[in-house]
CSV table of N, CA and C in Angstrom, one decimal:
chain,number,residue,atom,x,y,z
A,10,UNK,N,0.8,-1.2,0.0
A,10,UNK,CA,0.0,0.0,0.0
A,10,UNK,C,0.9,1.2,0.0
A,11,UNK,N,0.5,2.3,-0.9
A,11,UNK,CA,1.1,3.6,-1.2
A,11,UNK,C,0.5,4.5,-0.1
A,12,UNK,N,-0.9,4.8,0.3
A,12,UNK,CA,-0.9,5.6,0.5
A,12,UNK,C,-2.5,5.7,1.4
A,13,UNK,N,-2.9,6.4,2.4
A,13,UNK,CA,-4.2,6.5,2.4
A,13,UNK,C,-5.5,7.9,1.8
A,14,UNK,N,-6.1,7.5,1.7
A,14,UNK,CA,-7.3,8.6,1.4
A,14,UNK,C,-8.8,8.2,2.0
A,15,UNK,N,-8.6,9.8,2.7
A,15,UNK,CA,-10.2,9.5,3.8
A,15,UNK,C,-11.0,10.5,2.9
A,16,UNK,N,-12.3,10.3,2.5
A,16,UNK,CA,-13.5,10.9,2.2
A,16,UNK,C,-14.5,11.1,2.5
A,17,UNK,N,-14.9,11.9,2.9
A,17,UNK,CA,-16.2,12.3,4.0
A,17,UNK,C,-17.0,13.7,3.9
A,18,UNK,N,-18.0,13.5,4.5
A,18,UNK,CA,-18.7,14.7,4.8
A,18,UNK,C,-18.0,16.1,5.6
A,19,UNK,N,-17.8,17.0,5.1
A,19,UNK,CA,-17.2,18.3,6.4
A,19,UNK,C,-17.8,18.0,7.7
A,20,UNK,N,-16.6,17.9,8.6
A,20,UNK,CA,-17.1,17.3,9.6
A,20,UNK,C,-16.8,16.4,10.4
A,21,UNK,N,-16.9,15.1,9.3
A,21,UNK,CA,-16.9,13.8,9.5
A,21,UNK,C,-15.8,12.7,10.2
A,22,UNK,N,-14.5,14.0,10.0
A,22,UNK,CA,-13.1,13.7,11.1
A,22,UNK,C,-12.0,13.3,10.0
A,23,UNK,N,-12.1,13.4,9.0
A,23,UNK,CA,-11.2,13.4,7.9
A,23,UNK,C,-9.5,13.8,8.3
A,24,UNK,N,-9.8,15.0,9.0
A,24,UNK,CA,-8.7,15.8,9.4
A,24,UNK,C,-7.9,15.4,10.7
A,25,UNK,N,-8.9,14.8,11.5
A,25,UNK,CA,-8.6,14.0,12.6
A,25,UNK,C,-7.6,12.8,12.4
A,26,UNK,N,-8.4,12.1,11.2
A,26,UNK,CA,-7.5,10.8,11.1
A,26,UNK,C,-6.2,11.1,10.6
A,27,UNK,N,-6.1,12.0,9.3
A,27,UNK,CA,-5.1,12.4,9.0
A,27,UNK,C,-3.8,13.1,10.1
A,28,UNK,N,-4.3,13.8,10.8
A,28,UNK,CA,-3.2,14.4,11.9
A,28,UNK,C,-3.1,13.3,13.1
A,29,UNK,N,-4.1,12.4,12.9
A,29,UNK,CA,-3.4,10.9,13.8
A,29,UNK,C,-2.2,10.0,13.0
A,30,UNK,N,-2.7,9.8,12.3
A,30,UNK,CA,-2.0,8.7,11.2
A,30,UNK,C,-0.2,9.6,10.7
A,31,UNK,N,-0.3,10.8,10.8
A,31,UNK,CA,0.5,11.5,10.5
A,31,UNK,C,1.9,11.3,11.3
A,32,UNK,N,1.2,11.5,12.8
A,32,UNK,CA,2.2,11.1,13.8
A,32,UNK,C,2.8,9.9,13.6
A,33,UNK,N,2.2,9.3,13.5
A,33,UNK,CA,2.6,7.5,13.7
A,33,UNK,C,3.2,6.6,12.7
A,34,UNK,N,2.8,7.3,11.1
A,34,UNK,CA,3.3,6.4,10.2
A,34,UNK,C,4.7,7.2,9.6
A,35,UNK,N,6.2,6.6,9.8
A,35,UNK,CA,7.1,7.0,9.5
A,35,UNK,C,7.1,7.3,7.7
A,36,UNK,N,7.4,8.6,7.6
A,36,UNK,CA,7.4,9.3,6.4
A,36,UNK,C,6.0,9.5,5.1
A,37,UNK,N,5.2,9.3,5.6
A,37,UNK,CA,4.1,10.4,5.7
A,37,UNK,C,3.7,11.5,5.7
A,38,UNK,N,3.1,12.3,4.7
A,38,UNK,CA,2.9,13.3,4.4
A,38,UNK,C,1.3,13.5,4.1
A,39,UNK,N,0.7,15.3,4.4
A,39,UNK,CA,-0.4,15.2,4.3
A,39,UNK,C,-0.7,15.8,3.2
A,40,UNK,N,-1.9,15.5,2.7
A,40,UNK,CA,-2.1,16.2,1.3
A,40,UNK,C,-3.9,16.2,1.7
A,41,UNK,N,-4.0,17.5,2.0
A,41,UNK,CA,-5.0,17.7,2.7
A,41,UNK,C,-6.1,18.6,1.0
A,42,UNK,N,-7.1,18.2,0.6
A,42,UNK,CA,-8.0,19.2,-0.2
A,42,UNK,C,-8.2,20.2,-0.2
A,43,UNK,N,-8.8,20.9,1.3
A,43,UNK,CA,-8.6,22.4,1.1
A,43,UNK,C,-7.2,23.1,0.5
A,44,UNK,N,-6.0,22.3,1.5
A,44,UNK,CA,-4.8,22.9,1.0
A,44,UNK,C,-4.5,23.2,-0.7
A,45,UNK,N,-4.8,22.0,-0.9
A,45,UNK,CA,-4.2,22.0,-2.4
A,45,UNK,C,-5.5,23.1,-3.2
A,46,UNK,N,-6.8,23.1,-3.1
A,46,UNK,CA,-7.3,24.3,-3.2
A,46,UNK,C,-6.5,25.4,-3.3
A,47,UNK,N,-6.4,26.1,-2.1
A,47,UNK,CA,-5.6,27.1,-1.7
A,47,UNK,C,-4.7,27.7,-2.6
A,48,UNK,N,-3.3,26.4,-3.0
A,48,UNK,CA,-2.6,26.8,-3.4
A,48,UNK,C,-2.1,26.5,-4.5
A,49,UNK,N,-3.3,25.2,-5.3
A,49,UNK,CA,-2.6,24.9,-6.5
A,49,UNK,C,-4.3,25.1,-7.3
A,50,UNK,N,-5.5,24.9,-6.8
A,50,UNK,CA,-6.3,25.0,-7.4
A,50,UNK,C,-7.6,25.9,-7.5
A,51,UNK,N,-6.9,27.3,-6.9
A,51,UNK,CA,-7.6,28.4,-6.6
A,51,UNK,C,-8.4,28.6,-7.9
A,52,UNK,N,-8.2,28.5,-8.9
A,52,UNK,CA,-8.7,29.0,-10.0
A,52,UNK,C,-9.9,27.8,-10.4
A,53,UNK,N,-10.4,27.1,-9.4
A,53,UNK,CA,-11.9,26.1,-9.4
A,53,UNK,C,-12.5,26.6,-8.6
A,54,UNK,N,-13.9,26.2,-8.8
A,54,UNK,CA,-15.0,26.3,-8.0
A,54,UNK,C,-15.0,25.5,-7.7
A,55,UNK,N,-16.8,25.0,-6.9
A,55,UNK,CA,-17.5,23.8,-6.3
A,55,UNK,C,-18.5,22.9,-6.8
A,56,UNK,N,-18.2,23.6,-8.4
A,56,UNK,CA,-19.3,22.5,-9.0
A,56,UNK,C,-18.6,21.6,-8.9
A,57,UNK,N,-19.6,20.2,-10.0
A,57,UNK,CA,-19.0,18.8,-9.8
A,57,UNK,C,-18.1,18.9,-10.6
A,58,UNK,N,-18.2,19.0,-12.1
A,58,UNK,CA,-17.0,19.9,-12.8
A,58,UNK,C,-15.4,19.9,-12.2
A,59,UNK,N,-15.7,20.8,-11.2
A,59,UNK,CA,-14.8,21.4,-10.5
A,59,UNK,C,-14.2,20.9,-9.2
A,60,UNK,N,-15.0,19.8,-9.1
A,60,UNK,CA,-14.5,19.1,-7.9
A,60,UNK,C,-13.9,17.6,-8.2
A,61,UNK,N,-14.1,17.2,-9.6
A,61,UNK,CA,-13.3,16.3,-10.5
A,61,UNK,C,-12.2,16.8,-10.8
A,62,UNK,N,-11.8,17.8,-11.3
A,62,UNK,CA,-10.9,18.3,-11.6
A,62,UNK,C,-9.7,18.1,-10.3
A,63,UNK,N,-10.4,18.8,-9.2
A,63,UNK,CA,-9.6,19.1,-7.6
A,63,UNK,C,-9.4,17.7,-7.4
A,64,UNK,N,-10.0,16.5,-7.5
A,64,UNK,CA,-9.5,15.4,-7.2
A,64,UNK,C,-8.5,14.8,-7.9
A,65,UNK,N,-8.6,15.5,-9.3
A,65,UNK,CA,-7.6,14.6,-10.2
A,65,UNK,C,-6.2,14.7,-9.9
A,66,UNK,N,-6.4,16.2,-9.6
A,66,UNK,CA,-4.7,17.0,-9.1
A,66,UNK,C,-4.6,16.4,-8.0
A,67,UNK,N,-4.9,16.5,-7.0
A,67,UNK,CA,-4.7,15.6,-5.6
A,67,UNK,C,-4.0,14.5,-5.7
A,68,UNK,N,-5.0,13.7,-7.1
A,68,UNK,CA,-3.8,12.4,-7.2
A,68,UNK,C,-2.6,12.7,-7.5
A,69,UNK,N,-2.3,13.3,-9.0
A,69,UNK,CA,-1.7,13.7,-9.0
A,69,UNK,C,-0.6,13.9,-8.1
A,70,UNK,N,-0.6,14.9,-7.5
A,70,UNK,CA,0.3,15.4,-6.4
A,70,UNK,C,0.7,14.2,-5.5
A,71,UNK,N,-0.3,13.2,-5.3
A,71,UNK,CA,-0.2,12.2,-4.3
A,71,UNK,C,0.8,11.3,-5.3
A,72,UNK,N,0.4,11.2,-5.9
A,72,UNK,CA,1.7,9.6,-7.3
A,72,UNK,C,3.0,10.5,-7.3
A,73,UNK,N,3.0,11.8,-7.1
A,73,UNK,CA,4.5,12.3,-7.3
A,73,UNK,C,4.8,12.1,-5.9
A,74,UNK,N,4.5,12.1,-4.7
A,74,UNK,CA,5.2,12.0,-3.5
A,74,UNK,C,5.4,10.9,-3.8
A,75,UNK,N,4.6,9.8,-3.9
A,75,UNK,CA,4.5,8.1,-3.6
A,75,UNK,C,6.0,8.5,-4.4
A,76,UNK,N,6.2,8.5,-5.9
A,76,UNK,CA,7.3,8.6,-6.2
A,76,UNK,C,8.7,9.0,-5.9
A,77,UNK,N,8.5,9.4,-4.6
A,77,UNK,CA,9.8,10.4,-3.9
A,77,UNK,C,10.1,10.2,-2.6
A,78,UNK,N,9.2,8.6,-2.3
A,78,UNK,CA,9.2,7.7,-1.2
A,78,UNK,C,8.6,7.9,-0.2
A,79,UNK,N,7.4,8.6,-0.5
A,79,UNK,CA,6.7,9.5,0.8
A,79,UNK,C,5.1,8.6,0.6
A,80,UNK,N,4.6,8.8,1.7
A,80,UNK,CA,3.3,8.0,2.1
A,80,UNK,C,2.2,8.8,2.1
A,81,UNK,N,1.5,9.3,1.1
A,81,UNK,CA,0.4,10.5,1.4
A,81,UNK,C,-0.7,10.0,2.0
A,82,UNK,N,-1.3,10.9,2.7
A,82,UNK,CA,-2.3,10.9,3.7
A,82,UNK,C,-3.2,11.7,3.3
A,83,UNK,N,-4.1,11.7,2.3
A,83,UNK,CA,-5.0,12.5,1.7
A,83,UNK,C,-6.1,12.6,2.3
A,84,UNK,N,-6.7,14.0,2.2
A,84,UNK,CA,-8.1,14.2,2.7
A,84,UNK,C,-9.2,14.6,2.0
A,85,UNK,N,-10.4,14.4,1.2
A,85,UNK,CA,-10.9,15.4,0.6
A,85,UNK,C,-12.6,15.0,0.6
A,86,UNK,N,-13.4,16.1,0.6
A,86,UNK,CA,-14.7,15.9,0.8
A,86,UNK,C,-15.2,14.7,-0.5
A,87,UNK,N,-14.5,15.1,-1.4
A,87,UNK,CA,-15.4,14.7,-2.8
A,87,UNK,C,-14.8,13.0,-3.7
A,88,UNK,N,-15.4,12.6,-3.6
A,88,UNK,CA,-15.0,11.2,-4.7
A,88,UNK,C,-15.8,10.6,-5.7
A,89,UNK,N,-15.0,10.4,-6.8
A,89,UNK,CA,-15.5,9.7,-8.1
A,89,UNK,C,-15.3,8.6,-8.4
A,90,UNK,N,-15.9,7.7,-9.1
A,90,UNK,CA,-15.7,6.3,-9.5
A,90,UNK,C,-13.5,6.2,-10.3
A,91,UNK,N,-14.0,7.2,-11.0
A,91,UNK,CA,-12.9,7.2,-11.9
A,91,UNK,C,-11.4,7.5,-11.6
A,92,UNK,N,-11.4,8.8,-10.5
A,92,UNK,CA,-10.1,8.5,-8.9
A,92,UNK,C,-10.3,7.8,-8.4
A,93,UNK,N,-11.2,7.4,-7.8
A,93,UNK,CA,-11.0,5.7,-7.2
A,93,UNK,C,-10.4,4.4,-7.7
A,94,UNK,N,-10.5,4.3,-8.9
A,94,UNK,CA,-10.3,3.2,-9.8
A,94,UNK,C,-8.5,3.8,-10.0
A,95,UNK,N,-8.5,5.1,-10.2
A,95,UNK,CA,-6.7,5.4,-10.5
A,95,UNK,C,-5.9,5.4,-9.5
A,96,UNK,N,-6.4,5.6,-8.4
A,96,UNK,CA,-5.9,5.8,-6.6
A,96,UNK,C,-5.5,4.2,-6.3
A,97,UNK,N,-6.3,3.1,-6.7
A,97,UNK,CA,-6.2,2.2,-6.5
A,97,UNK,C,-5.4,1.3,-7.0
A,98,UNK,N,-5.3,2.1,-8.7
A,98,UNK,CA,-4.0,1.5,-9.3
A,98,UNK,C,-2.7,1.7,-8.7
A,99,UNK,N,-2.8,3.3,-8.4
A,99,UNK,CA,-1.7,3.6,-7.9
A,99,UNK,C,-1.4,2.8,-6.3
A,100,UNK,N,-2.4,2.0,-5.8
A,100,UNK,CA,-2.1,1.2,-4.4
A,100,UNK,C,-2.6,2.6,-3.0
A,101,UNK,N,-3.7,3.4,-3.5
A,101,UNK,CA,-3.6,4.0,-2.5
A,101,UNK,C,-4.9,3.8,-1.9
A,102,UNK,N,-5.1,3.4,-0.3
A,102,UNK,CA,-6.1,2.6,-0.2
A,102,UNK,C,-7.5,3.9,0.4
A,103,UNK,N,-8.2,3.7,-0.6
A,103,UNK,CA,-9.6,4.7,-0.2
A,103,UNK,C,-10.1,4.8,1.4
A,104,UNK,N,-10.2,5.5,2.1
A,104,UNK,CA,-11.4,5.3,3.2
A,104,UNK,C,-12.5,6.2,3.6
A,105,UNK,N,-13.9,5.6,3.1
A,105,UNK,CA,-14.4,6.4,3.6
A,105,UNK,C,-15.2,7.1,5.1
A,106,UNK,N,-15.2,8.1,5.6
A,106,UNK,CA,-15.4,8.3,6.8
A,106,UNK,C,-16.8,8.6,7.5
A,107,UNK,N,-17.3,7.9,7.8
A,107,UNK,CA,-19.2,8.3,7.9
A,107,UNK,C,-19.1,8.8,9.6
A,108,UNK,N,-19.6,9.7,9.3
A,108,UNK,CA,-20.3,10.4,10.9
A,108,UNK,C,-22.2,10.2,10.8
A,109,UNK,N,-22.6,10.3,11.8
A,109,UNK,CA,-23.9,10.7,11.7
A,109,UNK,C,-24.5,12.5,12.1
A,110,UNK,N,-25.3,12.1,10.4
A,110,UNK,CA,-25.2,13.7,10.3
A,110,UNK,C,-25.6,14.6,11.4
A,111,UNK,N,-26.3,13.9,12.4
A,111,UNK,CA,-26.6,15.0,13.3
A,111,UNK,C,-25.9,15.7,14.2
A,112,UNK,N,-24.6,14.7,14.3
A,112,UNK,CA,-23.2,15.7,14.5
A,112,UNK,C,-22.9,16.4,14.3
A,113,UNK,N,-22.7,16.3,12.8
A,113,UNK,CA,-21.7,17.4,12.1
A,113,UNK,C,-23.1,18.7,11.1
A,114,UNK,N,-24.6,18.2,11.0
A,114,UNK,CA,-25.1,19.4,10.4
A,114,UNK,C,-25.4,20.6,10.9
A,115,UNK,N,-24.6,21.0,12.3
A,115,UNK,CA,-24.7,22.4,12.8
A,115,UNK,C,-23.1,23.1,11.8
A,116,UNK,N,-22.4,22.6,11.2
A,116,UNK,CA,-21.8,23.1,10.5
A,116,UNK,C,-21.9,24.2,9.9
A,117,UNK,N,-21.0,25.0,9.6
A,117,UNK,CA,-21.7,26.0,9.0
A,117,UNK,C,-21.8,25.9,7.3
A,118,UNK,N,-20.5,25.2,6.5
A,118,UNK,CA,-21.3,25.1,5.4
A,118,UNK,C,-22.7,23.9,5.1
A,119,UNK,N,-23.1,23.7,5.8
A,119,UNK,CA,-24.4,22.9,5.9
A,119,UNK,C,-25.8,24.0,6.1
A,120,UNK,N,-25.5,25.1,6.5
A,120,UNK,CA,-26.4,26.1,7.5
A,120,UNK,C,-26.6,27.4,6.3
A,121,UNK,N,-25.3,27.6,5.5
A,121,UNK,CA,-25.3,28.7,5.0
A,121,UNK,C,-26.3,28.3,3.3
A,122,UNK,N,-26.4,29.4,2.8
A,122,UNK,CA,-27.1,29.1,1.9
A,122,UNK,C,-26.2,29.5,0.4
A,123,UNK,N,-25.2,28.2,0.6
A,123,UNK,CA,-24.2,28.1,-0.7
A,123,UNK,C,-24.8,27.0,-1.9
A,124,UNK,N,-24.4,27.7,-2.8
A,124,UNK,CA,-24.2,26.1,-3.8
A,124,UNK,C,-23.3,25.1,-3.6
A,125,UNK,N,-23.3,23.8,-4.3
A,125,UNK,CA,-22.9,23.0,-4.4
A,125,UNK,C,-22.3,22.6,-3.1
A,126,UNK,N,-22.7,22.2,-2.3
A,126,UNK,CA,-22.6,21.8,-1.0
A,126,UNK,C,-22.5,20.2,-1.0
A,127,UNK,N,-21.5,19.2,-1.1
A,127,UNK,CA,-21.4,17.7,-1.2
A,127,UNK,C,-21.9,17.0,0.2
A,128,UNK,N,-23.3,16.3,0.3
A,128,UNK,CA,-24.2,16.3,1.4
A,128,UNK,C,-25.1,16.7,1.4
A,129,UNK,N,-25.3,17.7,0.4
A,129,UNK,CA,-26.8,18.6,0.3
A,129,UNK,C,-26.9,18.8,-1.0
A,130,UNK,N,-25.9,19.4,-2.2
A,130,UNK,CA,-26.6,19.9,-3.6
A,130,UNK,C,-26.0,18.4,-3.9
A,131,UNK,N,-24.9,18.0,-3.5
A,131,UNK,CA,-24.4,17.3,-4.7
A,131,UNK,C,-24.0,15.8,-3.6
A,132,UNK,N,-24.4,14.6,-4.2
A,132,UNK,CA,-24.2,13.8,-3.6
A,132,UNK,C,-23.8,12.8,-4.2
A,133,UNK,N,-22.9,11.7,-3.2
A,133,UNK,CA,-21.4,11.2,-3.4
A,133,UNK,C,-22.1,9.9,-4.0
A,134,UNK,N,-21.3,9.7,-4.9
A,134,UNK,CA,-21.7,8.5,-6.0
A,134,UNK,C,-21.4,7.1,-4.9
A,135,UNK,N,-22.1,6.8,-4.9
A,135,UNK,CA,-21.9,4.8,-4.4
A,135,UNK,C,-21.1,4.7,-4.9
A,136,UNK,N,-19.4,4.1,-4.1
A,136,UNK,CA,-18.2,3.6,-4.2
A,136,UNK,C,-18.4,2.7,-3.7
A,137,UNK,N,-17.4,1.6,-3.9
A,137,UNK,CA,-17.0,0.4,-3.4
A,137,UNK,C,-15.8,0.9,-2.4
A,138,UNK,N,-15.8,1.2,-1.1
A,138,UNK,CA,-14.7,1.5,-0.3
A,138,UNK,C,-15.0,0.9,1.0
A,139,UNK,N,-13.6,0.9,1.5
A,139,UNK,CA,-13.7,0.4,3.2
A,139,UNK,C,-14.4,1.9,4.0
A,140,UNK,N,-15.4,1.4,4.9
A,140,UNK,CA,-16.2,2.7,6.0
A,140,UNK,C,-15.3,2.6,6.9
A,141,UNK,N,-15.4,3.4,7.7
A,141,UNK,CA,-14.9,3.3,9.0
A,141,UNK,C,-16.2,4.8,9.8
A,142,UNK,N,-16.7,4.4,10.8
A,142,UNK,CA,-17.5,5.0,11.1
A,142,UNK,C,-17.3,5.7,12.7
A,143,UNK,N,-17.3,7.3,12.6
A,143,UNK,CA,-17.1,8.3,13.8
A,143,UNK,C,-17.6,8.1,14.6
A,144,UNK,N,-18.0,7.4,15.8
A,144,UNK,CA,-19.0,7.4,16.5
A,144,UNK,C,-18.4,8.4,18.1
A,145,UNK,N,-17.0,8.5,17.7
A,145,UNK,CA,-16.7,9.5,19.2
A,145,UNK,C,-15.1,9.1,19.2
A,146,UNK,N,-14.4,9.5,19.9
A,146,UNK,CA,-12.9,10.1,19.9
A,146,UNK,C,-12.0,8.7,20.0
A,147,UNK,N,-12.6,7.9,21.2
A,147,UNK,CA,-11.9,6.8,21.7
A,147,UNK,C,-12.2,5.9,21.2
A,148,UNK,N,-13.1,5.8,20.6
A,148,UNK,CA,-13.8,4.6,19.8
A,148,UNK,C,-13.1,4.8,18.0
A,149,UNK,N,-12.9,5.7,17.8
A,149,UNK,CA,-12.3,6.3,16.1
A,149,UNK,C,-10.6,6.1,16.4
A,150,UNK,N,-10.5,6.6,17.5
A,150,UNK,CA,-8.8,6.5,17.8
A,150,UNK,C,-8.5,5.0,17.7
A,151,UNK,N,-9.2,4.3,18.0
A,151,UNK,CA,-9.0,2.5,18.0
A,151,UNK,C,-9.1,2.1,16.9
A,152,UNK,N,-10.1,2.3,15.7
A,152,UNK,CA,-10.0,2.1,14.5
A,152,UNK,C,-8.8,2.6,13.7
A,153,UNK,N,-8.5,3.6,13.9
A,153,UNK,CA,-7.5,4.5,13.7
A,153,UNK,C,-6.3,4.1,13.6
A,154,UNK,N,-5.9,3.3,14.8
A,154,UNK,CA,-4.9,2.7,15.3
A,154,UNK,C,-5.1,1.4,14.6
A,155,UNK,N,-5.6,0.9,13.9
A,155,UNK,CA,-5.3,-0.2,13.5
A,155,UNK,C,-5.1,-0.2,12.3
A,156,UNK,N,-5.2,1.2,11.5
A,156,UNK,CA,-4.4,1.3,9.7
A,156,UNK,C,-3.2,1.8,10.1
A,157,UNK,N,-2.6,1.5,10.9
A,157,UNK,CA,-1.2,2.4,11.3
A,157,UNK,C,-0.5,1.0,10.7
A,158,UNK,N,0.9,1.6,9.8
A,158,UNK,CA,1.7,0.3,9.1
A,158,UNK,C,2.7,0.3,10.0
């Protein structure tokens, strides 16, 4: 295995696993969505469009670390059949992260009255991936602790 990717609802602890997994797995790196947003794919929006796009570079980015001996730890709200299938080639193992929404929908992009909102306008295609499900800190840390290589 090259690498992990969590996909989830905002919220859902995506960021959590990643800054756990981070600590623990020697030479590991994070490759977080918003970030690469930010800084490589400012010039997208939030359609679906636009959120294919944001995932393709992600990989992307992710196959060049794998290639430079590094272990990406990816995070991103959005997934498609067709990164999945190239993530997989590449050996990087999908996970996705379920919370129960009544957790996480006092969120504010759930509240605000945006478009394309993944959970509300736009929803996540049925994948074939491993769950792993939030149910609370010590209970997620345990799951957690067991993708640690």
């Amino acid at each position: 295995m090259n690498g992990y990717w969590f996909v989830g609802l905002s919220g859902s602890g995506k960021s959590f696993a990643s800054k756990y997994l981070l600590k623990k797995i020697k030479g590991s790196i994070s490759v977080d969505g918003d970030v690469v947003r930010k800084f490589i794919s400012y010039d997208l929006g939030y359609t679906i469009i636009d959120r294919k796009e944001q995932i393709r570079r992600v990989l992307g980015i992710s196959n060049f670390l794998i290639s430079n001996g590094y272990f990406p730890i990816i995070s991103t709200v959005y997934m498609n059949s067709v990164t999945l299938n190239l993530a997989k080639k590449s050996k990087i193992k999908i996970i996705r992260i379920v919370r129960n929404f009544n957790q996480i929908q006092n969120k504010k992009i759930y509240s605000k009255k945006v478009a394309n909102v993944v959970g509300r306008d736009i929803k996540m295609p049925i994948l074939k991936t491993k769950e792993i499900y939030n149910s609370g800190c010590k209970k997620f840390q345990k799951i957690l602790k067991s993708l640690i290589i």
